[in-house]
mmCIF file with all atom_site columns, C-alpha atoms in Angstrom:
data_model
loop_
_atom_site.group_PDB
_atom_site.id
_atom_site.type_symbol
_atom_site.label_atom_id
_atom_site.label_alt_id
_atom_site.label_comp_id
_atom_site.label_asym_id
_atom_site.label_entity_id
_atom_site.label_seq_id
_atom_site.pdbx_PDB_ins_code
_atom_site.Cartn_x
_atom_site.Cartn_y
_atom_site.Cartn_z
_atom_site.occupancy
_atom_site.B_iso_or_equiv
_atom_site.pdbx_formal_charge
_atom_site.auth_seq_id
_atom_site.auth_comp_id
_atom_site.auth_asym_id
_atom_site.auth_atom_id
_atom_site.pdbx_PDB_model_num
ATOM 1   C CA . MET J 1 1   ? 11.389 7.045   -22.528 1.00 0.00 ? 1   MET J CA 1
ATOM 2   C CA . ASP J 1 2   ? 12.720 3.817   -23.786 1.00 0.00 ? 2   ASP J CA 1
ATOM 3   C CA . GLU J 1 3   ? 9.852  1.447   -23.775 1.00 0.00 ? 3   GLU J CA 1
ATOM 4   C CA . GLN J 1 4   ? 11.381 -1.430  -25.554 1.00 0.00 ? 4   GLN J CA 1
ATOM 5   C CA . ASN J 1 5   ? 14.187 -1.621  -22.809 1.00 0.00 ? 5   ASN J CA 1
ATOM 6   C CA . VAL J 1 6   ? 11.519 -1.446  -20.175 1.00 0.00 ? 6   VAL J CA 1
ATOM 7   C CA . ILE J 1 7   ? 9.644  -4.397  -21.901 1.00 0.00 ? 7   ILE J CA 1
ATOM 8   C CA . ASP J 1 8   ? 12.889 -6.426  -22.165 1.00 0.00 ? 8   ASP J CA 1
ATOM 9   C CA . ARG J 1 9   ? 13.473 -5.739  -18.453 1.00 0.00 ? 9   ARG J CA 1
ATOM 10  C CA . ILE J 1 10  ? 10.053 -6.904  -17.469 1.00 0.00 ? 10  ILE J CA 1
ATOM 11  C CA . THR J 1 11  ? 10.564 -10.025 -19.647 1.00 0.00 ? 11  THR J CA 1
ATOM 12  C CA . ARG J 1 12  ? 13.609 -10.876 -17.720 1.00 0.00 ? 12  ARG J CA 1
ATOM 13  C CA . ASN J 1 13  ? 12.063 -10.575 -14.305 1.00 0.00 ? 13  ASN J CA 1
ATOM 14  C CA . PRO J 1 14  ? 11.610 -13.973 -12.960 1.00 0.00 ? 14  PRO J CA 1
ATOM 15  C CA . GLN J 1 15  ? 8.283  -13.018 -11.301 1.00 0.00 ? 15  GLN J CA 1
ATOM 16  C CA . PHE J 1 16  ? 6.848  -12.261 -14.827 1.00 0.00 ? 16  PHE J CA 1
ATOM 17  C CA . LYS J 1 17  ? 8.402  -15.070 -16.808 1.00 0.00 ? 17  LYS J CA 1
ATOM 18  C CA . SER J 1 18  ? 5.008  -16.763 -17.440 1.00 0.00 ? 18  SER J CA 1
ATOM 19  C CA . VAL J 1 19  ? 3.172  -13.463 -18.390 1.00 0.00 ? 19  VAL J CA 1
ATOM 20  C CA . ASP J 1 20  ? 2.097  -13.339 -21.974 1.00 0.00 ? 20  ASP J CA 1
ATOM 21  C CA . PRO J 1 21  ? 4.141  -10.747 -23.864 1.00 0.00 ? 21  PRO J CA 1
ATOM 22  C CA . ALA J 1 22  ? 1.111  -8.984  -25.101 1.00 0.00 ? 22  ALA J CA 1
ATOM 23  C CA . ASP J 1 23  ? 0.110  -8.346  -21.502 1.00 0.00 ? 23  ASP J CA 1
ATOM 24  C CA . ILE J 1 24  ? 3.548  -6.733  -20.628 1.00 0.00 ? 24  ILE J CA 1
ATOM 25  C CA . ILE J 1 25  ? 3.249  -4.562  -23.761 1.00 0.00 ? 25  ILE J CA 1
ATOM 26  C CA . ASP J 1 26  ? -0.133 -3.469  -22.680 1.00 0.00 ? 26  ASP J CA 1
ATOM 27  C CA . ALA J 1 27  ? 0.921  -2.770  -19.140 1.00 0.00 ? 27  ALA J CA 1
ATOM 28  C CA . VAL J 1 28  ? 3.918  -0.521  -20.433 1.00 0.00 ? 28  VAL J CA 1
ATOM 29  C CA . ALA J 1 29  ? 1.468  1.437   -22.580 1.00 0.00 ? 29  ALA J CA 1
ATOM 30  C CA . ASP J 1 30  ? -0.883 1.823   -19.687 1.00 0.00 ? 30  ASP J CA 1
ATOM 31  C CA . ALA J 1 31  ? 1.868  2.867   -17.360 1.00 0.00 ? 31  ALA J CA 1
ATOM 32  C CA . LYS J 1 32  ? 3.372  5.349   -20.052 1.00 0.00 ? 32  LYS J CA 1
ATOM 33  C CA . ASN J 1 33  ? -0.063 7.250   -19.759 1.00 0.00 ? 33  ASN J CA 1
ATOM 34  C CA . ILE J 1 34  ? 0.436  7.587   -16.055 1.00 0.00 ? 34  ILE J CA 1
ATOM 35  C CA . VAL J 1 35  ? 4.163  8.351   -15.757 1.00 0.00 ? 35  VAL J CA 1
ATOM 36  C CA . SER J 1 36  ? 4.264  10.699  -18.579 1.00 0.00 ? 36  SER J CA 1
ATOM 37  C CA . LYS J 1 37  ? 2.105  13.113  -16.708 1.00 0.00 ? 37  LYS J CA 1
ATOM 38  C CA . TYR J 1 38  ? 5.065  13.635  -14.265 1.00 0.00 ? 38  TYR J CA 1
ATOM 39  C CA . GLU J 1 39  ? 8.460  15.398  -15.030 1.00 0.00 ? 39  GLU J CA 1
ATOM 40  C CA . TRP J 1 40  ? 11.109 12.927  -14.382 1.00 0.00 ? 40  TRP J CA 1
ATOM 41  C CA . PRO J 1 41  ? 14.716 14.069  -14.442 1.00 0.00 ? 41  PRO J CA 1
ATOM 42  C CA . GLY J 1 42  ? 17.284 12.202  -16.941 1.00 0.00 ? 42  GLY J CA 1
ATOM 43  C CA . THR J 1 43  ? 16.319 8.593   -17.364 1.00 0.00 ? 43  THR J CA 1
ATOM 44  C CA . SER J 1 44  ? 14.431 8.146   -14.118 1.00 0.00 ? 44  SER J CA 1
ATOM 45  C CA . ILE J 1 45  ? 11.358 7.961   -16.281 1.00 0.00 ? 45  ILE J CA 1
ATOM 46  C CA . ASN J 1 46  ? 12.332 4.511   -17.229 1.00 0.00 ? 46  ASN J CA 1
ATOM 47  C CA . ARG J 1 47  ? 12.576 3.292   -13.853 1.00 0.00 ? 47  ARG J CA 1
ATOM 48  C CA . ALA J 1 48  ? 9.175  5.020   -13.077 1.00 0.00 ? 48  ALA J CA 1
ATOM 49  C CA . LEU J 1 49  ? 7.812  3.197   -16.098 1.00 0.00 ? 49  LEU J CA 1
ATOM 50  C CA . TYR J 1 50  ? 9.221  -0.209  -15.024 1.00 0.00 ? 50  TYR J CA 1
ATOM 51  C CA . LEU J 1 51  ? 7.814  0.186   -11.485 1.00 0.00 ? 51  LEU J CA 1
ATOM 52  C CA . TYR J 1 52  ? 4.355  1.223   -12.549 1.00 0.00 ? 52  TYR J CA 1
ATOM 53  C CA . ALA J 1 53  ? 4.127  -1.384  -15.434 1.00 0.00 ? 53  ALA J CA 1
ATOM 54  C CA . CYS J 1 54  ? 5.301  -4.130  -12.934 1.00 0.00 ? 54  CYS J CA 1
ATOM 55  C CA . ASN J 1 55  ? 2.663  -2.933  -10.336 1.00 0.00 ? 55  ASN J CA 1
ATOM 56  C CA . LEU J 1 56  ? 0.021  -3.212  -12.958 1.00 0.00 ? 56  LEU J CA 1
ATOM 57  C CA . LEU J 1 57  ? 1.282  -6.735  -13.959 1.00 0.00 ? 57  LEU J CA 1
ATOM 58  C CA . PHE J 1 58  ? 1.447  -7.792  -10.413 1.00 0.00 ? 58  PHE J CA 1
ATOM 59  C CA . LYS J 1 59  ? -1.953 -6.475  -9.380  1.00 0.00 ? 59  LYS J CA 1
ATOM 60  C CA . ASP J 1 60  ? -3.854 -7.879  -12.499 1.00 0.00 ? 60  ASP J CA 1
ATOM 61  C CA . LEU J 1 61  ? -2.004 -11.103 -13.094 1.00 0.00 ? 61  LEU J CA 1
ATOM 62  C CA . ILE J 1 62  ? 0.191  -12.332 -10.340 1.00 0.00 ? 62  ILE J CA 1
ATOM 63  C CA . GLN J 1 63  ? -1.674 -11.495 -7.281  1.00 0.00 ? 63  GLN J CA 1
ATOM 64  C CA . PRO J 1 64  ? -4.857 -12.929 -7.960  1.00 0.00 ? 64  PRO J CA 1
ATOM 65  C CA . LYS J 1 65  ? -3.325 -16.171 -8.733  1.00 0.00 ? 65  LYS J CA 1
ATOM 66  C CA . ASN J 1 66  ? -1.479 -16.301 -5.369  1.00 0.00 ? 66  ASN J CA 1
ATOM 67  C CA . LYS J 1 67  ? -4.292 -14.706 -3.272  1.00 0.00 ? 67  LYS J CA 1
ATOM 68  C CA . PHE J 1 68  ? -5.286 -18.094 -1.485  1.00 0.00 ? 68  PHE J CA 1
ATOM 69  C CA . LYS J 1 69  ? -3.338 -20.641 0.061   1.00 0.00 ? 69  LYS J CA 1
ATOM 70  C CA . THR J 1 70  ? -4.331 -24.026 0.743   1.00 0.00 ? 70  THR J CA 1
ATOM 71  C CA . VAL J 1 71  ? -3.435 -25.392 4.158   1.00 0.00 ? 71  VAL J CA 1
ATOM 72  C CA . LYS J 1 72  ? -3.567 -29.180 4.907   1.00 0.00 ? 72  LYS J CA 1
ATOM 73  C CA . ILE J 1 73  ? -3.949 -30.435 8.307   1.00 0.00 ? 73  ILE J CA 1
ATOM 74  C CA . GLU J 1 74  ? -4.119 -34.162 8.800   1.00 0.00 ? 74  GLU J CA 1
ATOM 75  C CA . ASP J 1 75  ? -7.001 -35.449 6.486   1.00 0.00 ? 75  ASP J CA 1
ATOM 76  C CA . ALA J 1 76  ? -8.583 -31.911 5.917   1.00 0.00 ? 76  ALA J CA 1
ATOM 77  C CA . SER J 1 77  ? -7.591 -28.828 4.026   1.00 0.00 ? 77  SER J CA 1
ATOM 78  C CA . TYR J 1 78  ? -8.703 -25.244 3.978   1.00 0.00 ? 78  TYR J CA 1
ATOM 79  C CA . SER J 1 79  ? -7.962 -22.124 1.998   1.00 0.00 ? 79  SER J CA 1
ATOM 80  C CA . LYS J 1 80  ? -6.903 -18.756 3.484   1.00 0.00 ? 80  LYS J CA 1
ATOM 81  C CA . SER J 1 81  ? -5.666 -15.398 2.304   1.00 0.00 ? 81  SER J CA 1
ATOM 82  C CA . ASP J 1 82  ? -2.004 -15.632 1.453   1.00 0.00 ? 82  ASP J CA 1
ATOM 83  C CA . ASP J 1 83  ? -0.281 -12.265 1.884   1.00 0.00 ? 83  ASP J CA 1
ATOM 84  C CA . ALA J 1 84  ? 3.229  -13.577 1.288   1.00 0.00 ? 84  ALA J CA 1
ATOM 85  C CA . ASP J 1 85  ? 3.390  -11.841 -2.166  1.00 0.00 ? 85  ASP J CA 1
ATOM 86  C CA . LYS J 1 86  ? 3.421  -8.224  -1.404  1.00 0.00 ? 86  LYS J CA 1
ATOM 87  C CA . ASN J 1 87  ? 3.435  -5.519  -4.154  1.00 0.00 ? 87  ASN J CA 1
ATOM 88  C CA . HIS J 1 88  ? 6.745  -3.730  -3.715  1.00 0.00 ? 88  HIS J CA 1
ATOM 89  C CA . TYR J 1 89  ? 6.421  -2.252  -7.190  1.00 0.00 ? 89  TYR J CA 1
ATOM 90  C CA . TRP J 1 90  ? 3.859  0.087   -6.052  1.00 0.00 ? 90  TRP J CA 1
ATOM 91  C CA . ASP J 1 91  ? 5.686  1.216   -2.929  1.00 0.00 ? 91  ASP J CA 1
ATOM 92  C CA . ASP J 1 92  ? 8.842  1.625   -4.885  1.00 0.00 ? 92  ASP J CA 1
ATOM 93  C CA . PHE J 1 93  ? 7.026  3.744   -7.377  1.00 0.00 ? 93  PHE J CA 1
ATOM 94  C CA . LEU J 1 94  ? 5.526  5.884   -4.596  1.00 0.00 ? 94  LEU J CA 1
ATOM 95  C CA . ASP J 1 95  ? 9.122  6.119   -3.122  1.00 0.00 ? 95  ASP J CA 1
ATOM 96  C CA . LEU J 1 96  ? 10.400 7.362   -6.467  1.00 0.00 ? 96  LEU J CA 1
ATOM 97  C CA . LEU J 1 97  ? 7.583  10.071  -6.712  1.00 0.00 ? 97  LEU J CA 1
ATOM 98  C CA . ASN J 1 98  ? 8.668  11.256  -3.253  1.00 0.00 ? 98  ASN J CA 1
ATOM 99  C CA . GLU J 1 99  ? 12.198 11.415  -4.076  1.00 0.00 ? 99  GLU J CA 1
ATOM 100 C CA . PHE J 1 100 ? 11.346 13.792  -6.764  1.00 0.00 ? 100 PHE J CA 1
ATOM 101 C CA . GLY J 1 101 ? 8.982  16.012  -4.716  1.00 0.00 ? 101 GLY J CA 1
ATOM 102 C CA . TYR J 1 102 ? 5.587  14.535  -5.779  1.00 0.00 ? 102 TYR J CA 1
ATOM 103 C CA . THR J 1 103 ? 4.614  13.599  -2.216  1.00 0.00 ? 103 THR J CA 1
ATOM 104 C CA . ASN J 1 104 ? 1.109  15.027  -2.460  1.00 0.00 ? 104 ASN J CA 1
ATOM 105 C CA . THR J 1 105 ? 0.042  14.505  -5.921  1.00 0.00 ? 105 THR J CA 1
ATOM 106 C CA . VAL J 1 106 ? -0.557 10.655  -6.020  1.00 0.00 ? 106 VAL J CA 1
ATOM 107 C CA . THR J 1 107 ? -4.312 10.410  -6.787  1.00 0.00 ? 107 THR J CA 1
ATOM 108 C CA . GLY J 1 108 ? -4.753 6.839   -5.928  1.00 0.00 ? 108 GLY J CA 1
ATOM 109 C CA . PHE J 1 109 ? -3.596 5.105   -9.412  1.00 0.00 ? 109 PHE J CA 1
ATOM 110 C CA . CYS J 1 110 ? -2.567 1.428   -8.738  1.00 0.00 ? 110 CYS J CA 1
#
């Protein structure tokens, strides 16, 4: 598992450009605790680590900021839930698990 490469890759991801580097390091450490419980062939563990860490960062830091969208109509405005930012990292992580035969082992981590 090459944690530094995963940290560097997340840092280069435009979606996480404004995230504090300490938060990225923490997310990778947390993700490592989860993904290391599975057996990953070859370097696929780095992909799993990247996806899970991005999932954590997105869920904890990015999504809450973009949860509501302000809509302005003439002289009034209101806020509504904005689902434009979907967490594809979690879906991709689940797809990767499925690819390696872990279809029934996900215990709801997210």
